[in-house]
Structure formats: C-alpha cells, structure tokens
Amino acid sequence: MPHMTAFARNQWYVAAYSHEVGREELLGRTILGEPLVFYRTEEEGTPVALHDRCVHRRYPLSKSGLDGDRIVCGYHGFTYDQTGACVYVPGQKRVPRTARVQSYPVVEQDSLVWVWIGDPALADPQTIPRARHLDSPGWVTVRGMEPIDADYGLLVDNLLDLSHETYLHGGYIGTPEVAETPITTEVDEGAGIVRVSRHMDDAECPPFYARSTGIEGRITRWQDIEYHAPCLYLLHSRIAPVGVVPEADGSDPNGFHTEITYAITPSADGKVYDFWMVSRDWATQDAEVTEFLRGNNHTVVMQDVDALNLLQETLGTERTGYQELSINIDTGGLAARRILARLVEEGDKPMEKVQ
C-alpha cells in the first residue's frame, strides 16, 4: 500500500457546488472517510449536512426522502430533523435516546458548500478562503467535478507543479516555455498558503488560449498560484500579446485574465474529489467561448485524472523504501506537504483568519 497523506480534520473542505444541493434529490458525498448527506431547508434554503447512515440498520439517508425539513429513512421510516435528532421511529411512541445522527457545520460561500468534519467548537467560518470570482457579477464560470482514485496529496503535487503542462497537456494548455521557465516560491506557514509564480515574457500561445481569445502570435504569460491548505487552489492566469504593457494600476486592456480554481477534497484514503472551475471576465456573452472552455478544460482535467489514477496504481507496486527525487520545480509541492503534515501533527490548529 503506497503512503497516504493523513487527513487534517479540523479544517473546512468543499463538499459540493451550490447548485448540487437542493430538495429534489438528497446529495451523498464521502468527506475524509465520513459519509454525509446534504439538502436545503424548505423556508430559508440553507444547506444541512448530516451523517449519511440511519442509526437503525445503516441505510443511506442520501437514498431516502424529505418530509419538510426532516429526512425520512427509505428503509423503515426513522425520521431525523436538521440537527440529526431522530423524532420518529415506527411502531412505538418512545424514541430511543441514542437515536441521533451527527450533524456538521456548513457554510455556503462563493457558490461553494463548505463542511467541517472535525470538532464543531473549532469551526470558524472566517477562516474559509475566498474565491469571489466564482459568483461575482461580470464573471462567467464553467465547472465540473471528477473523482480520482488517488491520494489527495498527489493532486496537490500535480497542481503546484505546472511544468507537467508541457508534457501531459501539450496541444491544450502546455507549451515548451512552461517547463523551461524557472519558478519563484513563497510560503506563509502561519496562514498555510503556498505561492508559486511563473512569468513568461515571450511564449508560444497554447491552443486553449489562441482559440478562446483570438490572440495570434506570441504572448506574455503569467501563472500565479495561491494554494490555501488543505483545500483551495487558485491560479491567477494572465496572457497578453508580446509587447503589451499593463496600465499603472495593473489593469491590462489588451490582456486576458482567467481565474482557474480547484477544490481538493479528500474523500477517503486513496480517493479525492477534484472540483475544477475556470472563470473569465472577458467575452462573457459569448456562449461559444463558454462551451469551448468547458469542453477543453474537461479534457485537460481528464488527462490529470488518468495520470494520477495510473500513478497511484504504480506507487502501490513499489518496493518499500523507494526514494523520490525532487528538484527545483517541486519546491511548492514540498512546502504544501510540510504544511499538511503540520496541520495533522498540531491537532489541526485552524488556519489564521483570511483577510
């Protein structure tokens, strides 16, 4: 069995997109090995998260139904309110004292539904990192989610080292310059943030951008990563034709800003949910660009999914004590591993508040 990255439990994780949580169907997700069920209350529409197993015979509540704000188990009718308390059992008036399922703190923010698996007393919504572009006016986002049969640490590694774009995603987002350009890395240990930047002054325009922006010829390309351990990854991507100088205020009338967001949510040992989003503030009315970005990015994500599934399988066959080789491009990924290990060791001391 390959080494698995331990779970930091007292942290916020993305469990779903806002549009996935409703009342028509109950949503089941497994987060850090815990099976959860999600739904919205009838009046306020606020999301609720409960343990997804009926106390009676362990039937999945996500395969059951709602009666108002209560879940009615689809097997024997045990009924739970939104705090997880059982309020009805069949065939008797008295409800056993132990008839209760756990409820979990939930926060809906920036079109994402965040859940807290650890000690509820430590759940501070102020520590959730922001991704405001996901539901801000003037931005259009395409999104999806792919489950991967790999340790979540492998996905963190993959996203913090973009040099793999040149090889794994050639013909889409990869060009030779990505692998050839050195990176700069900054680590804020206290806040649990890793920043990795790569600025390319004169690069080939990858097909993904050439087709969506209409830029012809070579480009200046910025990739600025901000990873908020353990769950949120932001890639601030900017491209402009070579020679275009940004305005003094940082705006770039001839440039294209794209925000690429990932939520990296461990499902269980060796399983991770890969939530991916691409947001843009240009050509926002162009449905063709939207569909192109959706299809192309899904292809790119699936290339990662296939590679990580294969890598996990390969690691499972390695002899004990094999040595990894790391180089400069791995600086960000190694910093992320260090932070994730520290969060577990320190009993998951929550992150500092996000400004």
mmCIF file of C-alpha atoms in Angstrom:
data_model
loop_
_atom_site.group_PDB
_atom_site.id
_atom_site.type_symbol
_atom_site.label_atom_id
_atom_site.label_comp_id
_atom_site.label_asym_id
_atom_site.label_seq_id
_atom_site.Cartn_x
_atom_site.Cartn_y
_atom_site.Cartn_z
ATOM 1 C CA MET A 1 0.000 0.000 0.000
ATOM 2 C CA PRO A 2 1.559 3.372 -1.001
ATOM 3 C CA HIS A 3 1.970 6.125 1.583
ATOM 4 C CA MET A 4 -1.253 8.086 2.105
ATOM 5 C CA THR A 5 -1.372 11.756 3.075
ATOM 6 C CA ALA A 6 -3.041 11.992 6.514
ATOM 7 C CA PHE A 7 -6.274 13.984 6.818
ATOM 8 C CA ALA A 8 -6.366 17.291 8.698
ATOM 9 C CA ARG A 9 -9.851 17.026 10.235
ATOM 10 C CA ASN A 10 -10.302 20.445 11.845
ATOM 11 C CA GLN A 11 -10.373 22.278 8.536
ATOM 12 C CA TRP A 12 -13.027 23.410 6.055
ATOM 13 C CA TYR A 13 -13.477 21.356 2.872
ATOM 14 C CA VAL A 14 -15.587 21.914 -0.228
ATOM 15 C CA ALA A 15 -18.262 19.217 -0.287
ATOM 16 C CA ALA A 16 -20.313 20.405 -3.258
ATOM 17 C CA TYR A 17 -21.209 23.212 -5.598
ATOM 18 C CA SER A 18 -24.231 25.284 -4.509
ATOM 19 C CA HIS A 19 -26.248 24.007 -7.473
ATOM 20 C CA GLU A 20 -25.731 20.378 -6.376
ATOM 21 C CA VAL A 21 -27.514 20.836 -3.035
ATOM 22 C CA GLY A 22 -31.301 21.089 -3.325
ATOM 23 C CA ARG A 23 -34.543 19.470 -2.237
ATOM 24 C CA GLU A 24 -35.492 17.332 -5.217
ATOM 25 C CA GLU A 25 -32.705 14.882 -4.527
ATOM 26 C CA LEU A 26 -30.561 14.303 -1.451
ATOM 27 C CA LEU A 27 -26.818 14.508 -2.157
ATOM 28 C CA GLY A 28 -24.438 11.897 -0.754
ATOM 29 C CA ARG A 29 -20.694 12.649 -0.501
ATOM 30 C CA THR A 30 -17.910 10.984 1.479
ATOM 31 C CA ILE A 31 -15.513 13.538 3.021
ATOM 32 C CA LEU A 32 -12.397 12.377 4.958
ATOM 33 C CA GLY A 33 -13.952 8.912 5.100
ATOM 34 C CA GLU A 34 -17.236 10.205 6.612
ATOM 35 C CA PRO A 35 -20.405 9.514 4.579
ATOM 36 C CA LEU A 36 -22.540 12.684 4.531
ATOM 37 C CA VAL A 37 -25.962 13.649 3.190
ATOM 38 C CA PHE A 38 -26.789 17.213 2.098
ATOM 39 C CA TYR A 39 -30.073 19.022 1.491
ATOM 40 C CA ARG A 40 -31.605 22.509 1.804
ATOM 41 C CA THR A 41 -34.200 23.668 4.316
ATOM 42 C CA GLU A 42 -37.627 24.486 2.897
ATOM 43 C CA GLU A 43 -38.028 28.068 4.147
ATOM 44 C CA GLU A 44 -34.523 29.608 4.270
ATOM 45 C CA GLY A 45 -32.893 27.282 1.714
ATOM 46 C CA THR A 46 -29.812 26.885 3.923
ATOM 47 C CA PRO A 47 -27.705 23.742 3.379
ATOM 48 C CA VAL A 48 -27.732 20.987 6.022
ATOM 49 C CA ALA A 49 -25.160 18.176 6.400
ATOM 50 C CA LEU A 50 -25.881 15.018 8.399
ATOM 51 C CA HIS A 51 -24.188 11.645 8.766
ATOM 52 C CA ASP A 52 -25.461 9.533 5.875
ATOM 53 C CA ARG A 53 -26.358 6.342 7.770
ATOM 54 C CA CYS A 54 -29.602 5.615 9.616
ATOM 55 C CA VAL A 55 -28.910 4.541 13.231
ATOM 56 C CA HIS A 56 -31.262 1.567 12.828
ATOM 57 C CA ARG A 57 -29.809 -0.590 10.036
ATOM 58 C CA ARG A 58 -27.255 1.798 8.457
ATOM 59 C CA TYR A 59 -29.422 2.512 5.401
ATOM 60 C CA PRO A 60 -28.029 5.524 3.441
ATOM 61 C CA LEU A 61 -30.139 8.588 4.184
ATOM 62 C CA SER A 62 -28.999 10.034 0.830
ATOM 63 C CA LYS A 63 -31.117 7.301 -0.799
ATOM 64 C CA SER A 64 -34.134 8.367 1.258
ATOM 65 C CA GLY A 65 -36.579 11.308 1.100
ATOM 66 C CA LEU A 66 -37.585 14.608 2.704
ATOM 67 C CA ASP A 67 -40.729 15.496 4.633
ATOM 68 C CA GLY A 68 -40.421 19.249 5.122
ATOM 69 C CA ASP A 69 -37.010 19.728 6.737
ATOM 70 C CA ARG A 70 -36.851 16.144 8.003
ATOM 71 C CA ILE A 71 -35.216 13.150 6.354
ATOM 72 C CA VAL A 72 -37.358 10.011 6.369
ATOM 73 C CA CYS A 73 -35.208 6.881 6.064
ATOM 74 C CA GLY A 74 -36.226 4.983 2.939
ATOM 75 C CA TYR A 75 -35.973 1.598 4.703
ATOM 76 C CA HIS A 76 -38.024 1.747 7.935
ATOM 77 C CA GLY A 77 -39.088 5.376 8.201
ATOM 78 C CA PHE A 78 -36.833 6.571 11.038
ATOM 79 C CA THR A 79 -37.161 10.370 10.778
ATOM 80 C CA TYR A 80 -34.435 12.937 11.565
ATOM 81 C CA ASP A 81 -34.607 16.695 11.973
ATOM 82 C CA GLN A 82 -31.904 19.051 10.689
ATOM 83 C CA THR A 83 -29.902 18.758 13.925
ATOM 84 C CA GLY A 84 -29.669 14.972 13.403
ATOM 85 C CA ALA A 85 -32.085 14.112 16.224
ATOM 86 C CA CYS A 86 -34.448 11.232 15.497
ATOM 87 C CA VAL A 87 -38.034 12.466 16.017
ATOM 88 C CA TYR A 88 -39.961 9.366 14.937
ATOM 89 C CA VAL A 89 -39.468 5.600 14.924
ATOM 90 C CA PRO A 90 -42.054 3.138 13.574
ATOM 91 C CA GLY A 91 -44.304 1.142 15.885
ATOM 92 C CA GLN A 92 -43.631 2.916 19.199
ATOM 93 C CA LYS A 93 -44.048 6.318 20.823
ATOM 94 C CA ARG A 94 -40.720 6.417 22.659
ATOM 95 C CA VAL A 95 -37.703 7.392 20.573
ATOM 96 C CA PRO A 96 -34.507 5.759 21.936
ATOM 97 C CA ARG A 97 -32.090 8.307 23.444
ATOM 98 C CA THR A 98 -29.256 7.094 21.198
ATOM 99 C CA ALA A 99 -31.308 7.633 18.033
ATOM 100 C CA ARG A 100 -29.343 10.560 16.612
ATOM 101 C CA VAL A 101 -27.021 11.075 13.660
ATOM 102 C CA GLN A 102 -24.212 13.630 13.697
ATOM 103 C CA SER A 103 -24.766 16.999 12.059
ATOM 104 C CA TYR A 104 -21.865 19.018 10.649
ATOM 105 C CA PRO A 105 -21.198 22.781 10.384
ATOM 106 C CA VAL A 106 -21.853 24.002 6.826
ATOM 107 C CA VAL A 107 -21.094 27.350 5.151
ATOM 108 C CA GLU A 108 -22.173 28.378 1.673
ATOM 109 C CA GLN A 109 -19.858 30.953 0.143
ATOM 110 C CA ASP A 110 -18.736 31.908 -3.385
ATOM 111 C CA SER A 111 -21.068 29.247 -4.893
ATOM 112 C CA LEU A 112 -19.294 26.512 -2.883
ATOM 113 C CA VAL A 113 -20.695 24.462 0.008
ATOM 114 C CA TRP A 114 -18.039 24.010 2.711
ATOM 115 C CA VAL A 115 -18.273 21.425 5.503
ATOM 116 C CA TRP A 116 -16.348 20.925 8.769
ATOM 117 C CA ILE A 117 -15.729 17.293 9.777
ATOM 118 C CA GLY A 118 -13.736 17.903 12.995
ATOM 119 C CA ASP A 119 -14.618 19.410 16.373
ATOM 120 C CA PRO A 120 -17.643 21.693 15.746
ATOM 121 C CA ALA A 121 -16.493 24.074 18.506
ATOM 122 C CA LEU A 122 -13.452 24.987 16.376
ATOM 123 C CA ALA A 123 -15.395 25.676 13.164
ATOM 124 C CA ASP A 124 -14.799 29.371 12.390
ATOM 125 C CA PRO A 125 -16.347 30.463 9.054
ATOM 126 C CA GLN A 126 -13.959 33.466 8.990
ATOM 127 C CA THR A 127 -11.064 31.122 8.174
ATOM 128 C CA ILE A 128 -12.598 29.920 4.890
ATOM 129 C CA PRO A 129 -10.511 31.240 1.969
ATOM 130 C CA ARG A 130 -12.391 33.307 -0.605
ATOM 131 C CA ALA A 131 -12.894 32.752 -4.330
ATOM 132 C CA ARG A 132 -15.174 35.728 -5.025
ATOM 133 C CA HIS A 133 -14.857 35.499 -8.811
ATOM 134 C CA LEU A 134 -16.967 32.309 -8.749
ATOM 135 C CA ASP A 135 -20.191 34.250 -8.256
ATOM 136 C CA SER A 136 -19.241 37.883 -8.859
ATOM 137 C CA PRO A 137 -21.051 39.992 -11.480
ATOM 138 C CA GLY A 138 -19.002 40.304 -14.659
ATOM 139 C CA TRP A 139 -17.512 36.835 -14.360
ATOM 140 C CA VAL A 140 -18.588 33.641 -16.136
ATOM 141 C CA THR A 141 -17.525 30.247 -14.757
ATOM 142 C CA VAL A 142 -17.529 26.744 -16.206
ATOM 143 C CA ARG A 143 -17.141 23.975 -13.660
ATOM 144 C CA GLY A 144 -17.179 20.265 -13.012
ATOM 145 C CA MET A 145 -16.039 17.600 -10.561
ATOM 146 C CA GLU A 146 -14.132 14.390 -11.191
ATOM 147 C CA PRO A 147 -13.497 11.721 -8.553
ATOM 148 C CA ILE A 148 -9.932 10.380 -8.713
ATOM 149 C CA ASP A 149 -8.725 7.060 -7.273
ATOM 150 C CA ALA A 150 -5.552 8.604 -5.881
ATOM 151 C CA ASP A 151 -4.186 10.069 -2.662
ATOM 152 C CA TYR A 152 -5.207 13.731 -2.424
ATOM 153 C CA GLY A 153 -1.544 14.652 -1.862
ATOM 154 C CA LEU A 154 -0.828 13.567 -5.456
ATOM 155 C CA LEU A 155 -3.376 16.086 -6.752
ATOM 156 C CA VAL A 156 -1.827 18.859 -4.613
ATOM 157 C CA ASP A 157 1.573 17.941 -6.097
ATOM 158 C CA ASN A 158 0.157 17.944 -9.627
ATOM 159 C CA LEU A 159 -1.408 21.396 -9.337
ATOM 160 C CA LEU A 160 1.562 23.068 -7.629
ATOM 161 C CA ASP A 161 3.980 21.966 -10.345
ATOM 162 C CA LEU A 162 2.646 23.299 -13.645
ATOM 163 C CA SER A 163 5.711 22.212 -15.616
ATOM 164 C CA HIS A 164 3.756 18.997 -16.305
ATOM 165 C CA GLU A 165 1.526 21.089 -18.620
ATOM 166 C CA THR A 166 4.251 20.968 -21.285
ATOM 167 C CA TYR A 167 4.197 17.174 -21.393
ATOM 168 C CA LEU A 168 0.833 15.943 -20.113
ATOM 169 C CA HIS A 169 -1.266 18.756 -21.636
ATOM 170 C CA GLY A 170 0.664 19.531 -24.841
ATOM 171 C CA GLY A 171 -1.765 20.648 -27.561
ATOM 172 C CA TYR A 172 -4.112 22.186 -24.951
ATOM 173 C CA ILE A 173 -2.530 24.435 -22.287
ATOM 174 C CA GLY A 174 1.091 23.257 -22.422
ATOM 175 C CA THR A 175 3.933 24.877 -24.375
ATOM 176 C CA PRO A 176 7.730 24.401 -24.073
ATOM 177 C CA GLU A 177 8.126 27.683 -22.141
ATOM 178 C CA VAL A 178 6.103 26.419 -19.146
ATOM 179 C CA ALA A 179 8.668 23.725 -18.338
ATOM 180 C CA GLU A 180 11.637 25.914 -19.279
ATOM 181 C CA THR A 181 10.735 28.934 -17.113
ATOM 182 C CA PRO A 182 12.059 28.909 -13.527
ATOM 183 C CA ILE A 183 9.568 29.380 -10.680
ATOM 184 C CA THR A 184 9.526 31.616 -7.629
ATOM 185 C CA THR A 185 8.002 30.199 -4.451
ATOM 186 C CA GLU A 186 6.776 31.954 -1.302
ATOM 187 C CA VAL A 187 5.452 30.140 1.761
ATOM 188 C CA ASP A 188 3.339 31.659 4.539
ATOM 189 C CA GLU A 189 3.489 28.896 7.151
ATOM 190 C CA GLY A 190 1.123 30.591 9.626
ATOM 191 C CA ALA A 191 -1.647 31.124 7.102
ATOM 192 C CA GLY A 192 -0.911 27.814 5.375
ATOM 193 C CA ILE A 193 -0.514 29.462 1.970
ATOM 194 C CA VAL A 194 1.959 28.461 -0.761
ATOM 195 C CA ARG A 195 2.513 30.801 -3.720
ATOM 196 C CA VAL A 196 4.242 29.610 -6.889
ATOM 197 C CA SER A 197 4.768 32.026 -9.791
ATOM 198 C CA ARG A 198 5.989 31.618 -13.332
ATOM 199 C CA HIS A 199 6.224 34.646 -15.639
ATOM 200 C CA MET A 200 6.969 34.018 -19.332
ATOM 201 C CA ASP A 201 7.956 37.121 -21.310
ATOM 202 C CA ASP A 202 7.822 35.602 -24.792
ATOM 203 C CA ALA A 203 5.931 32.343 -25.101
ATOM 204 C CA GLU A 204 4.001 30.361 -27.645
ATOM 205 C CA CYS A 205 0.250 30.864 -27.265
ATOM 206 C CA PRO A 206 -1.267 27.494 -26.318
ATOM 207 C CA PRO A 207 -4.238 26.299 -28.440
ATOM 208 C CA PHE A 208 -6.562 26.602 -25.421
ATOM 209 C CA TYR A 209 -5.981 30.392 -25.320
ATOM 210 C CA ALA A 210 -5.401 31.022 -29.039
ATOM 211 C CA ARG A 211 -8.836 29.630 -29.867
ATOM 212 C CA SER A 212 -10.710 31.249 -26.981
ATOM 213 C CA THR A 213 -9.124 34.744 -27.052
ATOM 214 C CA GLY A 214 -8.313 35.122 -30.747
ATOM 215 C CA ILE A 215 -4.733 36.226 -29.925
ATOM 216 C CA GLU A 216 -2.357 35.467 -32.783
ATOM 217 C CA GLY A 217 1.380 35.155 -32.396
ATOM 218 C CA ARG A 218 3.476 35.001 -29.263
ATOM 219 C CA ILE A 219 2.346 36.070 -25.815
ATOM 220 C CA THR A 220 3.467 37.222 -22.405
ATOM 221 C CA ARG A 221 2.071 34.729 -19.900
ATOM 222 C CA TRP A 222 1.719 34.929 -16.131
ATOM 223 C CA GLN A 223 0.817 31.989 -13.888
ATOM 224 C CA ASP A 224 0.446 32.906 -10.213
ATOM 225 C CA ILE A 225 -0.665 30.092 -7.925
ATOM 226 C CA GLU A 226 -2.060 30.588 -4.447
ATOM 227 C CA TYR A 227 -2.706 27.328 -2.549
ATOM 228 C CA HIS A 228 -4.651 27.637 0.712
ATOM 229 C CA ALA A 229 -4.026 24.361 2.528
ATOM 230 C CA PRO A 230 -5.692 21.989 2.653
ATOM 231 C CA CYS A 231 -8.482 22.545 0.149
ATOM 232 C CA LEU A 232 -8.480 25.637 -2.086
ATOM 233 C CA TYR A 233 -6.191 26.268 -5.064
ATOM 234 C CA LEU A 234 -6.292 29.499 -7.065
ATOM 235 C CA LEU A 235 -4.373 30.016 -10.309
ATOM 236 C CA HIS A 236 -4.391 33.633 -11.459
ATOM 237 C CA SER A 237 -3.640 33.342 -15.171
ATOM 238 C CA ARG A 238 -2.941 36.305 -17.435
ATOM 239 C CA ILE A 239 -1.960 36.414 -21.082
ATOM 240 C CA ALA A 240 -1.315 39.355 -23.406
ATOM 241 C CA PRO A 241 0.268 39.778 -26.851
ATOM 242 C CA VAL A 242 4.040 40.272 -26.562
ATOM 243 C CA GLY A 243 4.893 43.946 -26.097
ATOM 244 C CA VAL A 244 1.618 44.955 -24.436
ATOM 245 C CA VAL A 245 2.487 46.915 -21.293
ATOM 246 C CA PRO A 246 -0.068 46.756 -18.438
ATOM 247 C CA GLU A 247 -1.521 50.020 -17.094
ATOM 248 C CA ALA A 248 -0.004 51.514 -13.920
ATOM 249 C CA ASP A 249 -2.952 50.204 -11.879
ATOM 250 C CA GLY A 250 -2.232 46.660 -13.035
ATOM 251 C CA SER A 251 -5.179 46.525 -15.436
ATOM 252 C CA ASP A 252 -4.471 45.284 -18.902
ATOM 253 C CA PRO A 253 -6.913 46.425 -21.618
ATOM 254 C CA ASN A 254 -5.405 44.055 -24.187
ATOM 255 C CA GLY A 255 -4.814 41.201 -21.754
ATOM 256 C CA PHE A 256 -6.994 38.294 -20.714
ATOM 257 C CA HIS A 257 -7.420 37.368 -17.053
ATOM 258 C CA THR A 258 -8.614 33.875 -16.260
ATOM 259 C CA GLU A 259 -9.100 32.517 -12.749
ATOM 260 C CA ILE A 260 -8.621 28.753 -12.504
ATOM 261 C CA THR A 261 -9.901 27.329 -9.222
ATOM 262 C CA TYR A 262 -9.623 23.842 -7.792
ATOM 263 C CA ALA A 263 -11.062 22.445 -4.586
ATOM 264 C CA ILE A 264 -9.035 19.423 -3.494
ATOM 265 C CA THR A 265 -11.265 17.411 -1.159
ATOM 266 C CA PRO A 266 -10.096 14.051 0.229
ATOM 267 C CA SER A 267 -12.953 11.555 0.039
ATOM 268 C CA ALA A 268 -11.253 8.552 1.668
ATOM 269 C CA ASP A 269 -7.760 7.022 1.711
ATOM 270 C CA GLY A 270 -6.674 6.905 -1.922
ATOM 271 C CA LYS A 271 -9.718 8.827 -3.191
ATOM 272 C CA VAL A 272 -10.123 12.539 -3.867
ATOM 273 C CA TYR A 273 -12.795 14.823 -5.326
ATOM 274 C CA ASP A 274 -11.303 17.117 -7.976
ATOM 275 C CA PHE A 275 -13.591 20.183 -8.228
ATOM 276 C CA TRP A 276 -12.449 22.331 -11.176
ATOM 277 C CA MET A 277 -13.579 25.799 -12.251
ATOM 278 C CA VAL A 278 -12.494 28.222 -14.986
ATOM 279 C CA SER A 279 -13.724 31.823 -14.605
ATOM 280 C CA ARG A 280 -13.245 34.693 -17.047
ATOM 281 C CA ASP A 281 -14.144 38.377 -17.207
ATOM 282 C CA TRP A 282 -13.758 38.629 -20.997
ATOM 283 C CA ALA A 283 -16.127 37.575 -23.815
ATOM 284 C CA THR A 284 -18.684 36.906 -21.098
ATOM 285 C CA GLN A 285 -21.631 36.992 -23.537
ATOM 286 C CA ASP A 286 -20.015 34.545 -25.965
ATOM 287 C CA ALA A 287 -21.673 31.145 -25.431
ATOM 288 C CA GLU A 288 -19.299 29.530 -27.923
ATOM 289 C CA VAL A 289 -16.255 30.551 -25.844
ATOM 290 C CA THR A 290 -18.004 29.214 -22.722
ATOM 291 C CA GLU A 291 -18.622 25.824 -24.313
ATOM 292 C CA PHE A 292 -15.095 25.695 -25.768
ATOM 293 C CA LEU A 293 -13.570 26.382 -22.337
ATOM 294 C CA ARG A 294 -15.857 23.814 -20.695
ATOM 295 C CA GLY A 295 -15.013 21.040 -23.180
ATOM 296 C CA ASN A 296 -11.324 21.805 -23.416
ATOM 297 C CA ASN A 297 -10.820 22.119 -19.680
ATOM 298 C CA HIS A 298 -12.706 18.882 -19.058
ATOM 299 C CA THR A 299 -10.265 17.172 -21.458
ATOM 300 C CA VAL A 300 -7.291 18.657 -19.572
ATOM 301 C CA VAL A 301 -8.731 17.562 -16.204
ATOM 302 C CA MET A 302 -9.308 14.029 -17.502
ATOM 303 C CA GLN A 303 -5.643 13.878 -18.614
ATOM 304 C CA ASP A 304 -4.718 14.605 -14.969
ATOM 305 C CA VAL A 305 -7.292 12.095 -13.672
ATOM 306 C CA ASP A 306 -5.893 9.314 -15.881
ATOM 307 C CA ALA A 307 -2.293 10.187 -14.956
ATOM 308 C CA LEU A 308 -2.988 10.264 -11.203
ATOM 309 C CA ASN A 309 -5.024 7.033 -11.280
ATOM 310 C CA LEU A 310 -2.062 5.399 -13.047
ATOM 311 C CA LEU A 311 0.453 6.948 -10.637
ATOM 312 C CA GLN A 312 -1.469 5.700 -7.577
ATOM 313 C CA GLU A 313 -1.629 2.210 -9.082
ATOM 314 C CA THR A 314 2.110 2.313 -9.819
ATOM 315 C CA LEU A 315 3.009 3.508 -6.306
ATOM 316 C CA GLY A 316 1.062 0.535 -4.958
ATOM 317 C CA THR A 317 3.546 -1.816 -6.619
ATOM 318 C CA GLU A 318 6.724 -0.027 -5.436
ATOM 319 C CA ARG A 319 9.104 -1.823 -3.111
ATOM 320 C CA THR A 320 9.294 -0.480 0.438
ATOM 321 C CA GLY A 321 11.831 2.283 0.981
ATOM 322 C CA TYR A 322 12.000 3.581 -2.593
ATOM 323 C CA GLN A 323 13.452 7.088 -2.824
ATOM 324 C CA GLU A 324 11.741 10.002 -4.555
ATOM 325 C CA LEU A 325 13.898 12.540 -6.358
ATOM 326 C CA SER A 326 12.828 16.171 -6.044
ATOM 327 C CA ILE A 327 14.151 19.210 -7.936
ATOM 328 C CA ASN A 328 13.503 22.982 -8.018
ATOM 329 C CA ILE A 329 10.088 22.676 -9.667
ATOM 330 C CA ASP A 330 8.916 20.680 -6.616
ATOM 331 C CA THR A 331 9.541 23.489 -4.083
ATOM 332 C CA GLY A 332 5.856 24.472 -3.875
ATOM 333 C CA GLY A 333 4.618 20.882 -3.633
ATOM 334 C CA LEU A 334 7.125 20.040 -0.891
ATOM 335 C CA ALA A 335 6.062 23.152 1.071
ATOM 336 C CA ALA A 336 2.426 22.050 0.753
ATOM 337 C CA ARG A 337 3.288 18.563 2.051
ATOM 338 C CA ARG A 338 5.078 20.143 5.022
ATOM 339 C CA ILE A 339 2.066 22.339 5.864
ATOM 340 C CA LEU A 340 -0.398 19.436 5.531
ATOM 341 C CA ALA A 341 1.757 17.277 7.831
ATOM 342 C CA ARG A 342 1.964 20.120 10.374
ATOM 343 C CA LEU A 343 -1.823 20.580 10.392
ATOM 344 C CA VAL A 344 -2.213 16.921 11.319
ATOM 345 C CA GLU A 345 0.594 16.934 13.929
ATOM 346 C CA GLU A 346 -0.655 20.065 15.667
ATOM 347 C CA GLY A 347 -4.066 18.518 16.111
ATOM 348 C CA ASP A 348 -5.342 20.580 13.222
ATOM 349 C CA LYS A 349 -4.867 24.017 14.671
ATOM 350 C CA PRO A 350 -7.199 26.060 12.453
ATOM 351 C CA MET A 351 -5.695 28.496 9.958
ATOM 352 C CA GLU A 352 -5.330 32.170 10.682
ATOM 353 C CA LYS A 353 -8.318 34.278 9.621
ATOM 354 C CA VAL A 354 -8.381 35.195 5.946
ATOM 355 C CA GLN A 355 -8.242 38.963 5.448
#
